[in-house]
Tab-separated table of C-alpha atoms and ligand atoms in Angstrom:
chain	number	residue	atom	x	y	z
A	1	UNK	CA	13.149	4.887	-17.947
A	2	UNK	CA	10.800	7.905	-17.982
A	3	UNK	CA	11.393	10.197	-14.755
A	4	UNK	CA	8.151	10.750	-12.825
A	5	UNK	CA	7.191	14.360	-13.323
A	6	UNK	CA	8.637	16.845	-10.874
A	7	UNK	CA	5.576	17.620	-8.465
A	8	UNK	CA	7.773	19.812	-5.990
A	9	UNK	CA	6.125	22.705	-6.431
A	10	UNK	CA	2.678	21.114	-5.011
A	11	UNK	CA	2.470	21.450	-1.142
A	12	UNK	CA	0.564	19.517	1.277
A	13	UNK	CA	-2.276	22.380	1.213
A	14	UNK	CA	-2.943	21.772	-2.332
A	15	UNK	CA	-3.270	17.998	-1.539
A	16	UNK	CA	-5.977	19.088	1.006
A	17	UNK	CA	-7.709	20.184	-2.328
A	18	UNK	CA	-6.548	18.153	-5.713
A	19	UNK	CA	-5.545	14.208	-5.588
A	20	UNK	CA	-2.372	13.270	-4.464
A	21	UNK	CA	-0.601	10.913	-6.664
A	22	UNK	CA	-0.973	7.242	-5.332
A	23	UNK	CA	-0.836	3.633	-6.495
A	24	UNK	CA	-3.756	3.997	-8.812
A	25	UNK	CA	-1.411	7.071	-10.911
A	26	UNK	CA	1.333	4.661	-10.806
A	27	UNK	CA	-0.054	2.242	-12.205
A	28	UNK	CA	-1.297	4.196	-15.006
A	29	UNK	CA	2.180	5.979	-15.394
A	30	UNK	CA	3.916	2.247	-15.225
A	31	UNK	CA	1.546	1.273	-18.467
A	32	UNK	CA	1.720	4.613	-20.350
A	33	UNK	CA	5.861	3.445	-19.999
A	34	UNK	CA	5.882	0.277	-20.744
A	35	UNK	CA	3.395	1.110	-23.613
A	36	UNK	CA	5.999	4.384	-24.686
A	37	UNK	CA	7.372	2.675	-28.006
A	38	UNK	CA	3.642	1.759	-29.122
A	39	UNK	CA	2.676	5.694	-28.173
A	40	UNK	CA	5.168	6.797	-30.359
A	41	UNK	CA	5.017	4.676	-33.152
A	42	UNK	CA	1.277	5.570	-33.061
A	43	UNK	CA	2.324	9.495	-33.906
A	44	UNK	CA	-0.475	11.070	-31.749
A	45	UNK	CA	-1.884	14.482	-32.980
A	46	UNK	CA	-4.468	15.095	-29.974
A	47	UNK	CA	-4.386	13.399	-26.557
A	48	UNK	CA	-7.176	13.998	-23.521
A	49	UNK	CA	-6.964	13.074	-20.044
A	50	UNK	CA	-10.177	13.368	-18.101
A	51	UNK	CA	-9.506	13.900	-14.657
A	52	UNK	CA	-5.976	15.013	-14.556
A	53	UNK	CA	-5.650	15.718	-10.723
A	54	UNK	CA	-1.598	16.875	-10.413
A	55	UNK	CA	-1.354	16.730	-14.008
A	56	UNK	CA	1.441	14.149	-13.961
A	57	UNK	CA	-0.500	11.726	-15.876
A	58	UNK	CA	-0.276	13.922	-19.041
A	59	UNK	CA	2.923	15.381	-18.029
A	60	UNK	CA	4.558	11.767	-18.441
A	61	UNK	CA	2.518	10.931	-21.362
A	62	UNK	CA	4.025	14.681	-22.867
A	63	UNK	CA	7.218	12.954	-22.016
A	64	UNK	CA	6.384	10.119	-23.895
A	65	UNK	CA	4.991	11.405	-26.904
A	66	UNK	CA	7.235	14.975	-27.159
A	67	UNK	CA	5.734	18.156	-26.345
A	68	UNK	CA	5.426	19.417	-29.388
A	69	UNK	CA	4.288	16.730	-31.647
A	70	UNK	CA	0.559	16.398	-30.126
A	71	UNK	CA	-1.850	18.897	-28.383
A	72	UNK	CA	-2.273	17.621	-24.362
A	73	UNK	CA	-5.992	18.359	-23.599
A	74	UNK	CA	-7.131	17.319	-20.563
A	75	UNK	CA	-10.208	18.013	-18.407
A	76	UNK	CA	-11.160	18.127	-14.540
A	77	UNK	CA	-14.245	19.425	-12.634
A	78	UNK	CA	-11.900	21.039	-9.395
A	79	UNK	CA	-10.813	24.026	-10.771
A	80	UNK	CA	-7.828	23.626	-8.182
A	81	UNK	CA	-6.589	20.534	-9.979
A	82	UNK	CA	-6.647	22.233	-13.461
A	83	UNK	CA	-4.367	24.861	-12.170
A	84	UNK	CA	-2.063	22.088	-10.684
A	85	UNK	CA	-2.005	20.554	-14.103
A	86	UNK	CA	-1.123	23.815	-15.643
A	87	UNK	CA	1.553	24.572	-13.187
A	88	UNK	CA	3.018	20.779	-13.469
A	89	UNK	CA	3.244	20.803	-16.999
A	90	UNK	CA	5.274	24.326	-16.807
A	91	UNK	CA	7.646	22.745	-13.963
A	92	UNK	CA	8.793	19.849	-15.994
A	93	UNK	CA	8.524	22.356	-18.938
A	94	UNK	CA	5.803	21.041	-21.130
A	95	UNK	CA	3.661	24.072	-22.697
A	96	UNK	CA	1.589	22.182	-24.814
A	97	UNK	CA	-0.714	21.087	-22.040
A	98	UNK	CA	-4.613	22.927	-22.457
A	99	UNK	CA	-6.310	22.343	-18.844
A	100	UNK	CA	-10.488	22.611	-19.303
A	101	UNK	CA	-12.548	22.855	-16.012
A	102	UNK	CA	-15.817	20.647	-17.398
A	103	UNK	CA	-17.250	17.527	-16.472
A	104	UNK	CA	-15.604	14.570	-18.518
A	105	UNK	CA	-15.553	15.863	-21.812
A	106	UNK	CA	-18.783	17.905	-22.203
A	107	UNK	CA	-17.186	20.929	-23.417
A	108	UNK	CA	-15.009	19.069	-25.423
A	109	UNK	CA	-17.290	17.136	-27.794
A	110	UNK	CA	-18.642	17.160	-30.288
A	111	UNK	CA	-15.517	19.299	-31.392
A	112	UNK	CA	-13.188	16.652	-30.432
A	113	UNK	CA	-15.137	13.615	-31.824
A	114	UNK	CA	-13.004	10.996	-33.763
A	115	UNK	CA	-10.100	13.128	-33.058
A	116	UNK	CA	-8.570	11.738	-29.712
A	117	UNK	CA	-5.354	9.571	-30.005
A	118	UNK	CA	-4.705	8.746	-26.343
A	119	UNK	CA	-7.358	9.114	-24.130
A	120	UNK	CA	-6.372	8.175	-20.360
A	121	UNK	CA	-8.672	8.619	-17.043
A	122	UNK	CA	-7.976	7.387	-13.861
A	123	UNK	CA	-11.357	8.270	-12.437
A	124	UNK	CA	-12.893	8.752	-8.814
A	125	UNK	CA	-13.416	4.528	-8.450
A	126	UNK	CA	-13.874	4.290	-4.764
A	127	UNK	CA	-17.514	2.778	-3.919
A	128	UNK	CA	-19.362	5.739	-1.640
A	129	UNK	CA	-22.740	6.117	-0.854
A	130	UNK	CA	-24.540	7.513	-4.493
A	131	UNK	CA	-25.372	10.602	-3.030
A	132	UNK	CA	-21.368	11.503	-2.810
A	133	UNK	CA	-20.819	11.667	-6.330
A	134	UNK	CA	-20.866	15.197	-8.061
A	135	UNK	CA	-18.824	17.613	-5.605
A	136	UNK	CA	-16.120	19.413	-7.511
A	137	UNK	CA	-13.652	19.766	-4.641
A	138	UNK	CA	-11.643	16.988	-3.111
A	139	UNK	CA	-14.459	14.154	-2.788
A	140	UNK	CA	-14.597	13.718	-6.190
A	141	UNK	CA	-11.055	12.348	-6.930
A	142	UNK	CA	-12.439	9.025	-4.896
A	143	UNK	CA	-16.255	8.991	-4.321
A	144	UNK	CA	-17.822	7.014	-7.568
A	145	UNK	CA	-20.874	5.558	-6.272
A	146	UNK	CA	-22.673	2.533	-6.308
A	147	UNK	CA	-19.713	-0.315	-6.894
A	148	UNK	CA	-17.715	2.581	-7.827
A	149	UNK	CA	-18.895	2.782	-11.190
A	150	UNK	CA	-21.229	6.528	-11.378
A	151	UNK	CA	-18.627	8.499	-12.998
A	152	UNK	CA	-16.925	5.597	-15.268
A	153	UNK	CA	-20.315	4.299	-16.164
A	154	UNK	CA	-21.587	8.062	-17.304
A	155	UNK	CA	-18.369	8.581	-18.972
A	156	UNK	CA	-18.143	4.839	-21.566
A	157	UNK	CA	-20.785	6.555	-24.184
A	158	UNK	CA	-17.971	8.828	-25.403
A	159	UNK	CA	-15.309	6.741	-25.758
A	160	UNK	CA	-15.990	5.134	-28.811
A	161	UNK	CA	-17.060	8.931	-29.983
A	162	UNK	CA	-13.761	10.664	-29.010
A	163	UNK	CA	-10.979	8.295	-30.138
A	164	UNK	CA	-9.800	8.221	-33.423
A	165	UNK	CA	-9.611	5.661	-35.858
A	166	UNK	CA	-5.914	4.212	-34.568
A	167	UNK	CA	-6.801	5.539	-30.904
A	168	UNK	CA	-6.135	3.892	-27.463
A	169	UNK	CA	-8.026	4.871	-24.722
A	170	UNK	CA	-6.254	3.510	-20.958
A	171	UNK	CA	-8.919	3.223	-17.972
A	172	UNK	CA	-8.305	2.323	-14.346
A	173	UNK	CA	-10.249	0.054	-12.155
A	174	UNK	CA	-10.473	-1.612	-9.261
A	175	UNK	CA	-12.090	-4.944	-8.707
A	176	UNK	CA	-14.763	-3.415	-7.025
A	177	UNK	CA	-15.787	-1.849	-10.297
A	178	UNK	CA	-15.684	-5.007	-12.312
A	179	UNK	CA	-13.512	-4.634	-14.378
A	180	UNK	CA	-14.576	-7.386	-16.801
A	181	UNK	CA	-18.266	-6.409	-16.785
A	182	UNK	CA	-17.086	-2.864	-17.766
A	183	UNK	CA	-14.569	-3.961	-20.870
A	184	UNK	CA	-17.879	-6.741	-22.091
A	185	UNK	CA	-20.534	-3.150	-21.906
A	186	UNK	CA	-17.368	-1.773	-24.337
A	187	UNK	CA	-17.687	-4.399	-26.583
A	188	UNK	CA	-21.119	-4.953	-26.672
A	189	UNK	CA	-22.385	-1.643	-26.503
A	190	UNK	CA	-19.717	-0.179	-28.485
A	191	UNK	CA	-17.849	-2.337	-30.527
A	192	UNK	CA	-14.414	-1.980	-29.112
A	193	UNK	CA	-11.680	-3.995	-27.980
A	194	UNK	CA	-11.061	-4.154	-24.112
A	195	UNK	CA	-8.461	-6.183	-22.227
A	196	UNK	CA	-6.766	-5.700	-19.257
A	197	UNK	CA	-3.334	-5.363	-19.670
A	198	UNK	CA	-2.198	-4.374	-16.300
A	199	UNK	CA	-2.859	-5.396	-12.528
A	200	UNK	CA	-1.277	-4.716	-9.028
A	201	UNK	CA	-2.596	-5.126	-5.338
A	202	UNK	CA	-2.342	-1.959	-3.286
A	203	UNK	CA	-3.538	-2.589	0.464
A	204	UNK	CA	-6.831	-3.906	-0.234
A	205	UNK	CA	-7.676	-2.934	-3.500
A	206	UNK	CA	-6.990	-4.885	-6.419
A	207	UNK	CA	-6.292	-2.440	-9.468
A	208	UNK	CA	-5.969	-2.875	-13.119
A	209	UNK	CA	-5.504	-1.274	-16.202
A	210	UNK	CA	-7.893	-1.687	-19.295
A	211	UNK	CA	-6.715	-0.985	-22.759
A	212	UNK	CA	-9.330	-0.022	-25.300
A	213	UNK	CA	-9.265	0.175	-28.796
A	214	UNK	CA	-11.500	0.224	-31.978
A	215	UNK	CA	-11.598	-2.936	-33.501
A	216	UNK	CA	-9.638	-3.057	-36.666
B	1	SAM	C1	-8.428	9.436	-8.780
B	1	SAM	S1	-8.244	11.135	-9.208
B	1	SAM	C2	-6.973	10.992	-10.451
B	1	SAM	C3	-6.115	12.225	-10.577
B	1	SAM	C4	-4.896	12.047	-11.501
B	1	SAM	N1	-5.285	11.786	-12.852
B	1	SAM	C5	-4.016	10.932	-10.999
B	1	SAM	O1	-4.011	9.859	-11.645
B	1	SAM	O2	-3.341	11.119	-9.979
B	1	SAM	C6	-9.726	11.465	-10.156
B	1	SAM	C7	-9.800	12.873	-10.744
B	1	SAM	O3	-11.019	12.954	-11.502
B	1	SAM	C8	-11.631	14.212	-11.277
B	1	SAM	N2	-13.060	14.078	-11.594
B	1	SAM	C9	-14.031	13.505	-10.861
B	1	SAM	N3	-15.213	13.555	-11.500
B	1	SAM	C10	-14.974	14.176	-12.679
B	1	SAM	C11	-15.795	14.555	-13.781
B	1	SAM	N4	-17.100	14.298	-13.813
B	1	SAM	N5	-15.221	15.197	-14.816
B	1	SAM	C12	-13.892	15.497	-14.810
B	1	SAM	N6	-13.065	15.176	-13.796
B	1	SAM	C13	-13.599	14.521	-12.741
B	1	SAM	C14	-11.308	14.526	-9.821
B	1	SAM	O4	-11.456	15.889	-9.515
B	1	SAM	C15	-9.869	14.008	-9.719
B	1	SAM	O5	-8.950	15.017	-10.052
């Protein structure tokens, strides 16, 4: 069992500004573990996280993989949670970890394309009004839009860009979000494989993990 990254250096004032690690996190962390043998049999060279929030998504998946045998990019549009990534990483002593304020990958790519091993994102999914969507400070760790779906729906045309040929990208979603709609727009769209490999009820929402790959 992989420890959850030590996050004792965040107060509550920088959970007034960056997303505080919930059920949706995890979830994701639960999969990235259960998934660790498969991560490191698959001898990652570059890994992204879009949206890293805390940073302990990437810090755990660092954990995983070993610092030092892949680069940890990962990307955020609050400045204040690419700082907290930064300073998680350091706390639980990971230095390999390159936090980019941009939106989803855009100043990433093209330079990343076909490069990306493990891609993860556990993105704003909660269904808001449209007109929420796009504010770089707090709101935009929850508010996606119309079923939830603005910021995942803008961000599916890269995936099939940025991984590599043996990469695996992990996505979380609620059932709000549709979760088979979105992995059947992967397939069909993009020609990858999509299956949900992960679910688990928190409160109300119903949340699950899809696991993408290209088809072999
Ligand atoms: C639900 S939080 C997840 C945070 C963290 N990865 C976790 O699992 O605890 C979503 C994160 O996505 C970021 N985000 C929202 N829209 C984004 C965009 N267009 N590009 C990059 N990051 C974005 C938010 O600022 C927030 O940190």
């Amino acid at each position: 069992m992989i420890p959850t990254p030590d996050l004792s250096h965040l107060t509550s004032q920088d959970f007034d500004r960056i997303y505080e690690p919930a059920e949706d996190t995890f979830l994701l962390l639960d999969c990235l573990e259960e998934d660790a043998s498969q991560l490191q049999d698959l001898q990652p060279r570059v890994c992204l996280e879009i949206g890293s929030g805390s940073g302990c998504v990437t810090t755990l998946l660092a954990k995983i993989i070993g610092a030092h045998n892949a680069i940890y990019f990962t990307t955020d549009i609050n400045p204040y949670a690419c700082k907290a990534t930064r300073e998680t990483a350091v706390r639980n002593a990971i230095h390999t970890i390159e936090p980019v304020r941009t939106s989803l990958t855009e100043a990433l790519l093209p330079r990343l394309a076909g490069q990306v091993d493990v891609l993860c994102f556990n993105p704003p999914y909660a269904v808001t009004p449209p007109e929420e969507v796009g504010s770089v400070g707090i709101e935009a760790a929850w508010a996606g839009g119309i079923d939830g779906r603005q910021v995942i729906d803008a961000m599916l045309p890269y995936v099939e860009k940025l991984l590599s040929p043996k990469g695996v990208f992990y996505l979380l979603l609620i059932n709000e979000n549709k979760p088979t709609e979105v992995a059947e727009i992967l397939r069909a769209n993009y020609g990858l494989q999509a299956e949900i490999v992960m679910q688990r009820r928190a409160g109300r929402e119903k949340q699950f993990i899809l696991k993408v790959q290209k088809s072999s």
